[in-house]
Tab-separated table of C-alpha atoms in Angstrom:
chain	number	residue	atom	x	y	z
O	530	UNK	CA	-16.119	38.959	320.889
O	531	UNK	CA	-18.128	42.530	320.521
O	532	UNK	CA	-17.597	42.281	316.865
O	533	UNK	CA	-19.215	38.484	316.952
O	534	UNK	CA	-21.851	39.367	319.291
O	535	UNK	CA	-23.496	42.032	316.926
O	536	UNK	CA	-23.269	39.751	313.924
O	537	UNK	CA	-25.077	37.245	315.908
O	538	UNK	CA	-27.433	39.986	317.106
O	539	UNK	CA	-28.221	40.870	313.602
O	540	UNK	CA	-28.874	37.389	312.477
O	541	UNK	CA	-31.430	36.429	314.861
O	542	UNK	CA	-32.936	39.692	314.045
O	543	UNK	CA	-33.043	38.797	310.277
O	544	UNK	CA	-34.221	34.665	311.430
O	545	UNK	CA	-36.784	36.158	313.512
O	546	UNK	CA	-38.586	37.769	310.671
O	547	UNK	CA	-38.095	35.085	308.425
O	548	UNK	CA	-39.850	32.730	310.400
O	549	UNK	CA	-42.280	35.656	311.280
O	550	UNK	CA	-43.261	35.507	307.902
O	551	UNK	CA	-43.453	31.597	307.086
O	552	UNK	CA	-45.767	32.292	310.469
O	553	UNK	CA	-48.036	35.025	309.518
O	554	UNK	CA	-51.376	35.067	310.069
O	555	UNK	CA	-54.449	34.071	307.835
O	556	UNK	CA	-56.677	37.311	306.953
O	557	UNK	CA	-60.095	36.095	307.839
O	558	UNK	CA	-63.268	38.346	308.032
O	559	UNK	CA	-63.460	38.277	311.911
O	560	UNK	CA	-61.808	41.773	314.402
O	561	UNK	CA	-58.868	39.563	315.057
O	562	UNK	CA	-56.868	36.917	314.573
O	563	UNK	CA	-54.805	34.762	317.261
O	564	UNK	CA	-51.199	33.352	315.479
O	565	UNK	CA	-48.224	31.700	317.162
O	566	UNK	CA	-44.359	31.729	315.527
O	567	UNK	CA	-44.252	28.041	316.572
O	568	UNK	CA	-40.335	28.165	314.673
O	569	UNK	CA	-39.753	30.398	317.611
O	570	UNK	CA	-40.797	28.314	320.226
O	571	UNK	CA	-42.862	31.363	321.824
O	572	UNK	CA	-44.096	30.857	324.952
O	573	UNK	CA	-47.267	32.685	324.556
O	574	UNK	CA	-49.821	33.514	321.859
O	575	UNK	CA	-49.450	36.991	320.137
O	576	UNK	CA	-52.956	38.171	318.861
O	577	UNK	CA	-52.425	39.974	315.122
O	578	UNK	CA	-55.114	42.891	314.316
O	579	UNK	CA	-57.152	42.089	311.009
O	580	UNK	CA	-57.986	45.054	308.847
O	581	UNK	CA	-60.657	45.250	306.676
O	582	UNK	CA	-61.301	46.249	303.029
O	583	UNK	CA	-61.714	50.085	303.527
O	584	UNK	CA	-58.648	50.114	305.728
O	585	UNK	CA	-56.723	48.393	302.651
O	586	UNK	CA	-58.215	51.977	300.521
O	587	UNK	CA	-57.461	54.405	303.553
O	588	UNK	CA	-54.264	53.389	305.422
O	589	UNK	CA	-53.629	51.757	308.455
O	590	UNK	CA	-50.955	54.087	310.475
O	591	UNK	CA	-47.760	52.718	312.484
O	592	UNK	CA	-49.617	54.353	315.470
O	593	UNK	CA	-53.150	53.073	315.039
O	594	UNK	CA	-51.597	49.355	314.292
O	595	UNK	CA	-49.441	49.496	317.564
O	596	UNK	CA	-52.593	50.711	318.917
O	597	UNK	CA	-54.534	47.709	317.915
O	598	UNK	CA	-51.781	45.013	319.010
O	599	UNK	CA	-52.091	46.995	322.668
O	600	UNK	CA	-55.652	46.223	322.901
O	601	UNK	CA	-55.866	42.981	321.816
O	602	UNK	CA	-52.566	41.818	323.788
O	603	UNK	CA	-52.626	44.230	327.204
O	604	UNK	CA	-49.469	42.946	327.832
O	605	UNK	CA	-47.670	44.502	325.294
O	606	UNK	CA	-48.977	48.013	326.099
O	607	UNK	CA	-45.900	49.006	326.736
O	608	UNK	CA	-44.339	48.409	323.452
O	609	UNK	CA	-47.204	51.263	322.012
O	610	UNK	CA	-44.371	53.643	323.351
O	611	UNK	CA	-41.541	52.094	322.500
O	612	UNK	CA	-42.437	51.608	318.537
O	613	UNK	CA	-43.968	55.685	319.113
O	614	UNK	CA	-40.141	56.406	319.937
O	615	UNK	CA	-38.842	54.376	317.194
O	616	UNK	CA	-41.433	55.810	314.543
O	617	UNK	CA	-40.218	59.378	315.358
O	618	UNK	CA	-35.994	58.696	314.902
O	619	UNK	CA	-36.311	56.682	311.766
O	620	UNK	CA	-38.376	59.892	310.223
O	621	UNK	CA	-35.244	62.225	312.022
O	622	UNK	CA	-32.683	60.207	310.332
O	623	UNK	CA	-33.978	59.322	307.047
O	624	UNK	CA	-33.831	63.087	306.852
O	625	UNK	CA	-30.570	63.365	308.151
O	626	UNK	CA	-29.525	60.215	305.449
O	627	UNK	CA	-31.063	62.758	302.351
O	628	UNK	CA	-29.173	65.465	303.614
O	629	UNK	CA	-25.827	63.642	304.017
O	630	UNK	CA	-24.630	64.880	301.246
O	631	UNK	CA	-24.510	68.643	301.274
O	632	UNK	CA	-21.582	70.761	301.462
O	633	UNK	CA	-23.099	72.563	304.131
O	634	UNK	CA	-24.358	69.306	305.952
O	635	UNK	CA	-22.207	68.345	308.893
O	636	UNK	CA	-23.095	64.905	309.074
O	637	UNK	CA	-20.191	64.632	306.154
O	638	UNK	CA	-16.882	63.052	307.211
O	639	UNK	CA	-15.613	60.890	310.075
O	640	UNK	CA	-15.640	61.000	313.645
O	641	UNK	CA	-11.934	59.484	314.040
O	642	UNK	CA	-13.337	56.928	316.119
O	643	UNK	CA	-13.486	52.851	315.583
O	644	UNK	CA	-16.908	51.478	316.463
O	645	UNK	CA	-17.047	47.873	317.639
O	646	UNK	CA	-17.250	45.854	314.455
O	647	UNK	CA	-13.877	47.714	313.897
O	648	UNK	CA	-14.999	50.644	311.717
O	649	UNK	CA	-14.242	53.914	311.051
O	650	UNK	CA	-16.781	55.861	312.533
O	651	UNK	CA	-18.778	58.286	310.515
O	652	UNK	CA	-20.061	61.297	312.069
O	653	UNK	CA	-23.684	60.130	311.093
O	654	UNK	CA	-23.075	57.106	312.723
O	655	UNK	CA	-22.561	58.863	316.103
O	656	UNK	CA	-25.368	61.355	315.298
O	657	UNK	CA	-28.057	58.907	314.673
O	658	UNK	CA	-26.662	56.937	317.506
O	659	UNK	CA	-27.215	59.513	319.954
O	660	UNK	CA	-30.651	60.222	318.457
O	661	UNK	CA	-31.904	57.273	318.616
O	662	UNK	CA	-30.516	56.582	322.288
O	663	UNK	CA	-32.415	59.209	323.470
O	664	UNK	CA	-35.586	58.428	321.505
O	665	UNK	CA	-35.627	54.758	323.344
O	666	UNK	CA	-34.339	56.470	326.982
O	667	UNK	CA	-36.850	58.985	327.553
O	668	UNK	CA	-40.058	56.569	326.820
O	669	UNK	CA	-39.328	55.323	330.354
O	670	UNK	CA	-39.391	51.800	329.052
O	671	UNK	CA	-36.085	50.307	329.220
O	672	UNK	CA	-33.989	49.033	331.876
O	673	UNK	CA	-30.822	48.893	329.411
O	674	UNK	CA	-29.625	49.421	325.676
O	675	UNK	CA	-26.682	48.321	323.305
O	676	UNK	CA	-25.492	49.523	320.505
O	677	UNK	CA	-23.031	48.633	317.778
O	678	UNK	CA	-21.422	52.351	318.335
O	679	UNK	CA	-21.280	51.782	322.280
O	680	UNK	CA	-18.368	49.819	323.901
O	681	UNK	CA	-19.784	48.953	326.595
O	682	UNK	CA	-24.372	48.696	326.808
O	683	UNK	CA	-25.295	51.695	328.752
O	684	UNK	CA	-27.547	51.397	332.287
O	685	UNK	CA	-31.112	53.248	331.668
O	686	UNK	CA	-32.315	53.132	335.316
O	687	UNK	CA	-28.948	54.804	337.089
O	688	UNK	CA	-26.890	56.314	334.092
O	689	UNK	CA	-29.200	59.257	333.948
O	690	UNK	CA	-30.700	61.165	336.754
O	691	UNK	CA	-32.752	63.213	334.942
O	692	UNK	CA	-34.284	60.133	332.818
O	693	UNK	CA	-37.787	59.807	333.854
O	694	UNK	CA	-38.334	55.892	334.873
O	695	UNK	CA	-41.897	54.822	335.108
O	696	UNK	CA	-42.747	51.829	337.527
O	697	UNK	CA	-43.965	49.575	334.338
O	698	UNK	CA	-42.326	46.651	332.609
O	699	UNK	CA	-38.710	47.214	331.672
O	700	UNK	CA	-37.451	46.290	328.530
O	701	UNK	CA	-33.818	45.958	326.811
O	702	UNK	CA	-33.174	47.116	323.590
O	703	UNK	CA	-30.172	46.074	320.697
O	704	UNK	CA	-29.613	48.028	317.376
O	705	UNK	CA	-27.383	49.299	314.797
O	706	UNK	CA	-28.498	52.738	314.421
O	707	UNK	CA	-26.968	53.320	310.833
O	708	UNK	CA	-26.168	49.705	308.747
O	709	UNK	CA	-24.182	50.428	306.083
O	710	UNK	CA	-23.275	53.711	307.108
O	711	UNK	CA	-20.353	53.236	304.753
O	712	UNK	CA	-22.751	53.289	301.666
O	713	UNK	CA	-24.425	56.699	302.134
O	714	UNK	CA	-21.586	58.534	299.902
O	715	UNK	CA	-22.487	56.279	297.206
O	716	UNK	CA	-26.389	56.234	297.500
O	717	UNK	CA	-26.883	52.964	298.121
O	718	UNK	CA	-29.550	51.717	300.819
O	719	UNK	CA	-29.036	52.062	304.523
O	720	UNK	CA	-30.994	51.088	307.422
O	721	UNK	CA	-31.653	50.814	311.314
O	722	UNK	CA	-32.053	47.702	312.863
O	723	UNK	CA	-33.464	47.261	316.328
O	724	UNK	CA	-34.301	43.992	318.859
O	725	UNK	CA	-36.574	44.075	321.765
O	726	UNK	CA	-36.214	42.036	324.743
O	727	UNK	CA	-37.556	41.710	328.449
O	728	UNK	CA	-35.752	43.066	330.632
O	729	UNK	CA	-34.576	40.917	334.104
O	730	UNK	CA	-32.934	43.557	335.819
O	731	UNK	CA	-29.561	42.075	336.887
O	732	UNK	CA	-27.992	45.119	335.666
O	733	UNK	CA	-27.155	47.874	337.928
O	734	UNK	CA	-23.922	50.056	336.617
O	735	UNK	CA	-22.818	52.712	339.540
O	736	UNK	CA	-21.972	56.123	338.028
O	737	UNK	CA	-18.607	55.741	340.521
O	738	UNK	CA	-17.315	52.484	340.188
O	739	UNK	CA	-13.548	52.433	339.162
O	740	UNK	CA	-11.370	49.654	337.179
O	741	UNK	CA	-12.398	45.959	337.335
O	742	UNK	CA	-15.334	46.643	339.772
O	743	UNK	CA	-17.208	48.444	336.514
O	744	UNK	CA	-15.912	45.508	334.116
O	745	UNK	CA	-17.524	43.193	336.101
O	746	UNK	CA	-20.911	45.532	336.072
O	747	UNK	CA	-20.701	46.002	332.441
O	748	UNK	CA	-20.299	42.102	331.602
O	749	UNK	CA	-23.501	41.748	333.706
O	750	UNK	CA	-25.352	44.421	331.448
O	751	UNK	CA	-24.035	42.559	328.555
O	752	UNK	CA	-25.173	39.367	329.527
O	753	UNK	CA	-28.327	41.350	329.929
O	754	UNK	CA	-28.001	41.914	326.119
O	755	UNK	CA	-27.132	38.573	325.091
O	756	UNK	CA	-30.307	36.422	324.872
O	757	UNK	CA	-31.105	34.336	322.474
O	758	UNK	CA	-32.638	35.179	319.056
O	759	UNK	CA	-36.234	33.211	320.848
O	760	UNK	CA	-36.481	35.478	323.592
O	761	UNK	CA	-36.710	38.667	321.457
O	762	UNK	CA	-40.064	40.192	322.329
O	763	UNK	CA	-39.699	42.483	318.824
O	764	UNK	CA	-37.590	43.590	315.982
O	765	UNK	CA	-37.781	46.240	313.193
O	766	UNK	CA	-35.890	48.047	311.010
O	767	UNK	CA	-35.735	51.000	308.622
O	768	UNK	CA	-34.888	51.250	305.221
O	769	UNK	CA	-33.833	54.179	304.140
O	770	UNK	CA	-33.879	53.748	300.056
O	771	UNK	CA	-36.361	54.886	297.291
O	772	UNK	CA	-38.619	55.138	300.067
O	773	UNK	CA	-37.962	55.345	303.763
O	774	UNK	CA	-40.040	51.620	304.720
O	775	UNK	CA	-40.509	50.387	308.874
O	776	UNK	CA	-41.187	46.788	308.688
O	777	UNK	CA	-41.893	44.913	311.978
O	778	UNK	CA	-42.740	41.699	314.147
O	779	UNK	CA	-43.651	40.817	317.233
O	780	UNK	CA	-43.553	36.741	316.402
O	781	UNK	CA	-47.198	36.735	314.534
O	782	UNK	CA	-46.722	37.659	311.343
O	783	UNK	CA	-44.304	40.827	309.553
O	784	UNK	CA	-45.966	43.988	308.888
O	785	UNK	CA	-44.008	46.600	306.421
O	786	UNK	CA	-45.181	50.166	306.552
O	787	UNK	CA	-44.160	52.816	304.021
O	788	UNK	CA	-43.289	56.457	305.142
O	789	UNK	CA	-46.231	58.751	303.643
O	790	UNK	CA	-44.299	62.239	303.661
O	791	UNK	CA	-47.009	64.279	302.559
O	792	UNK	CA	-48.549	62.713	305.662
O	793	UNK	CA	-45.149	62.293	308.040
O	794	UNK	CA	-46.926	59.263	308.493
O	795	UNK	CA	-45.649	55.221	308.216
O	796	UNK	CA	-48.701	53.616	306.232
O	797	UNK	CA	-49.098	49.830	306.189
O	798	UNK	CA	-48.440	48.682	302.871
O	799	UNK	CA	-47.138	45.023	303.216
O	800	UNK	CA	-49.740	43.719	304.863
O	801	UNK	CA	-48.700	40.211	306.330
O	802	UNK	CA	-45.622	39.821	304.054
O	803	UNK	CA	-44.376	36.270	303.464
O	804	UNK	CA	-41.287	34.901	302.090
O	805	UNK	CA	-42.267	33.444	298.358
O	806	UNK	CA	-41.353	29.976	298.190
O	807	UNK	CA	-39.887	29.798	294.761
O	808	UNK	CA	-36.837	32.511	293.846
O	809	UNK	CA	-33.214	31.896	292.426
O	810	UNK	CA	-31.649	34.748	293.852
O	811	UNK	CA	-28.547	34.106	296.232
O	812	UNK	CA	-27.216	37.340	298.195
O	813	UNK	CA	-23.858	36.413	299.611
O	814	UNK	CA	-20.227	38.601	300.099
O	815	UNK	CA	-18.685	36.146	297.302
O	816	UNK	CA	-15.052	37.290	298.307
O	817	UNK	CA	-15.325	35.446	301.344
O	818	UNK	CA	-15.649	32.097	299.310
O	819	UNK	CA	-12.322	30.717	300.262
O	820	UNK	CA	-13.167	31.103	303.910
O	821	UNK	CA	-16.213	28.914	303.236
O	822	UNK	CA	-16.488	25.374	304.594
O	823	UNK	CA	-16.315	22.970	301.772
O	824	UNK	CA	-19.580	21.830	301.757
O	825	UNK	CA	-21.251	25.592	301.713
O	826	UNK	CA	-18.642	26.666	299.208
O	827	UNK	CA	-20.221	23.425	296.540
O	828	UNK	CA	-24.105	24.086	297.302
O	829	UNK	CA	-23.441	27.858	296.162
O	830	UNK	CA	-21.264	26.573	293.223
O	831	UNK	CA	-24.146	24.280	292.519
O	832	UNK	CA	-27.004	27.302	292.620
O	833	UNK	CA	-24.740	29.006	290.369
O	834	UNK	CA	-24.461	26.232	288.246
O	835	UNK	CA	-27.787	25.186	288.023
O	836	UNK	CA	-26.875	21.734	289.584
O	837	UNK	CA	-27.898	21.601	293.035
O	838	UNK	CA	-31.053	20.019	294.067
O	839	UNK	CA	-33.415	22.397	292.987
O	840	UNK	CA	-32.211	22.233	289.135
O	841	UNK	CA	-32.783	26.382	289.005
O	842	UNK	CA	-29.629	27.986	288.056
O	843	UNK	CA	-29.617	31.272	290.317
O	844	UNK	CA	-28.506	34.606	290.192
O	845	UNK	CA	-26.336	36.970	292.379
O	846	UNK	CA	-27.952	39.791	294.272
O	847	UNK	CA	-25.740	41.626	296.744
O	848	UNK	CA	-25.981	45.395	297.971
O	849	UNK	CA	-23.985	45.118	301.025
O	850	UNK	CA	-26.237	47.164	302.867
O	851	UNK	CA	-27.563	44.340	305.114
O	852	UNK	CA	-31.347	46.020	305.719
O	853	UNK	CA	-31.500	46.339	301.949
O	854	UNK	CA	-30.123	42.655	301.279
O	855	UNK	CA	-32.715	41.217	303.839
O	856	UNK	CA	-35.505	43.751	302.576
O	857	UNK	CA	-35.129	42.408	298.660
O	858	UNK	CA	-35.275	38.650	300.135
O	859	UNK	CA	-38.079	39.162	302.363
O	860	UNK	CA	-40.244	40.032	298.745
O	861	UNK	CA	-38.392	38.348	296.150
O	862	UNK	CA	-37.752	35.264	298.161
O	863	UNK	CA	-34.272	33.800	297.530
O	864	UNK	CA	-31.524	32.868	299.963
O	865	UNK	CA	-29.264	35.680	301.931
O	866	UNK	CA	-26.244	35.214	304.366
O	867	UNK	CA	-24.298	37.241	306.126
């Protein structure tokens, strides 16, 4: 079920910012724009900051965009610390990713542990796990936090004594710290992915509880955890590739920022990125066909074929990194599963 539940988790993650994008906001010549993800069924209306031309030449920072969303939705102040916490690990471990490799790095091997997807730990998995555990922890700002290298989701508000918790709105984050950890040998893309929720407080974990009492604490935290895709507040992720990119929602519209490391500054460079409409490029795992059902398995023979409904014949694109996959589609356009 742990194993399912993070798939899921990463699914929604990738759906929210696909509809983000189908969502995202008009650039008009006015301070700000108001947008809703209406695919998302969002309750309430997230206002989207509107640069103008001399921002486009200068650079709009992570920090001054977050800064922006904070004033023109108060109610997401909060998040301005979050994303600050978020901003700072990616940087840590896309340095951590470049020096992977190095005889004398000791991020090389593995751990000898099995995560919960059932694989073999590396020891950068559990090193940018921890990092980025405490990055989220000591902002104050969440009330719990799950992670794909965590068996159980760990209890912000009593796990830590000496974890400062402010008195503001709690929060709940989800991530993969490391996707496609198994890759980094080879070069090939990796990522972080991360989901934001609100946080209801039904879970309370006590540092001494013993045998089924703290199963029956933990399943609460991890109901805590498991919300639907439509309740998730944010999401982001990192890509660490040719360039180390931060691309992020918050329901109006996808923003992609590219790591300036002359400046050790995220810059926005994808302003208000959309899905294009028209692509033939098809990113599946093709040796899972035969575990297909029948009717997926003959609309991907038809792409290939160039005889579905569309008449375009497509092409394969598959990294197997899933930030890099969903990264490529969210530019090229094209269809992606997981």
């Amino acid at each position: 079920p742990k194993t399912k539940y993070f798939t899921i988790m990463k699914l929604f993650l990738f759906s929210l910012f696909a509809s983000a994008t189908a969502f995202a906001p008009v650039v008009v010549p006015t301070r700000q724009a108001t947008t809703t993800a209406t695919s998302l069924n969002v309750a309430t209306q997230t206002k989207a900051p509107v640069f103008d031309e001399v921002c486009d030449t200068t650079g709009v920072t992570l920090k001054r965009f977050m800064s922006e969303v904070a004033m023109l939705n108060p109610e997401l102040n909060e998040l301005t610390t979050l994303f600050g916490a978020i901003d700072t690990a990616c940087k840590a471990i896309t340095n951590l990713v470049k020096r992977s490799q190095l005889p004398s790095s000791e991020t090389l091997g593995y751990e000898g542990n099995v995560n919960v997807q059932g694989e073999d730990q590396k020891k950068l998995d559990v090193i940018t796990n921890d990092l980025l555990k405490r990055a989220l922890r000591f902002t104050g700002k969440l009330g719990v936090l799950a992670s794909e290298e965590e068996d159980a989701p760990v209890d912000i508000t009593t796990s830590a004594k000496e974890i400062i918790i402010d008195d503001g709105e709690k929060y709940v984050a989800v991530f993969d710290p490391l996707d496609g950890s198994s890759n980094v040998d080879a070069g090939i893309p990796t990522g972080t992915i991360i989901g934001i929720y609100q946080h209801d407080e039904s879970c309370e974990v006590d540092p001494d509880c013993v045998g089924d009492e703290c199963t029956e604490e933990e399943a609460r935290c991890l109901a805590n955890t498991l919300q639907p895709g439509t309740n998730l507040v944010a999401a982001a992720y990192c890509l660490y590739s040719s360039s180390t990119f931060f691309v992020l929602t918050l329901g109006a519209g996808t923003y992609g920022f590219t790591l300036d490391e002359n400046l050790g500054e995220f810059v926005l460079s994808h302003p208000n990125m959309k899905i294009p409409e028209n692509s033939s490029i098809m990113s599946f795992n093709e040796a899972n066909t035969h575990m297909w059902d029948e009717p997926l398995q003959k609309v991907v023979t038809g792409w290939k074929n160039g005889t579905g409904k569309s008449g375009t014949t497509f092409s394969s694109r598959y990294v197997g990194s899933m930030v890099g996959d969903v990264h490529r589609t969210l530019l090229y356009g094209g269809v992606f599963g997981y």
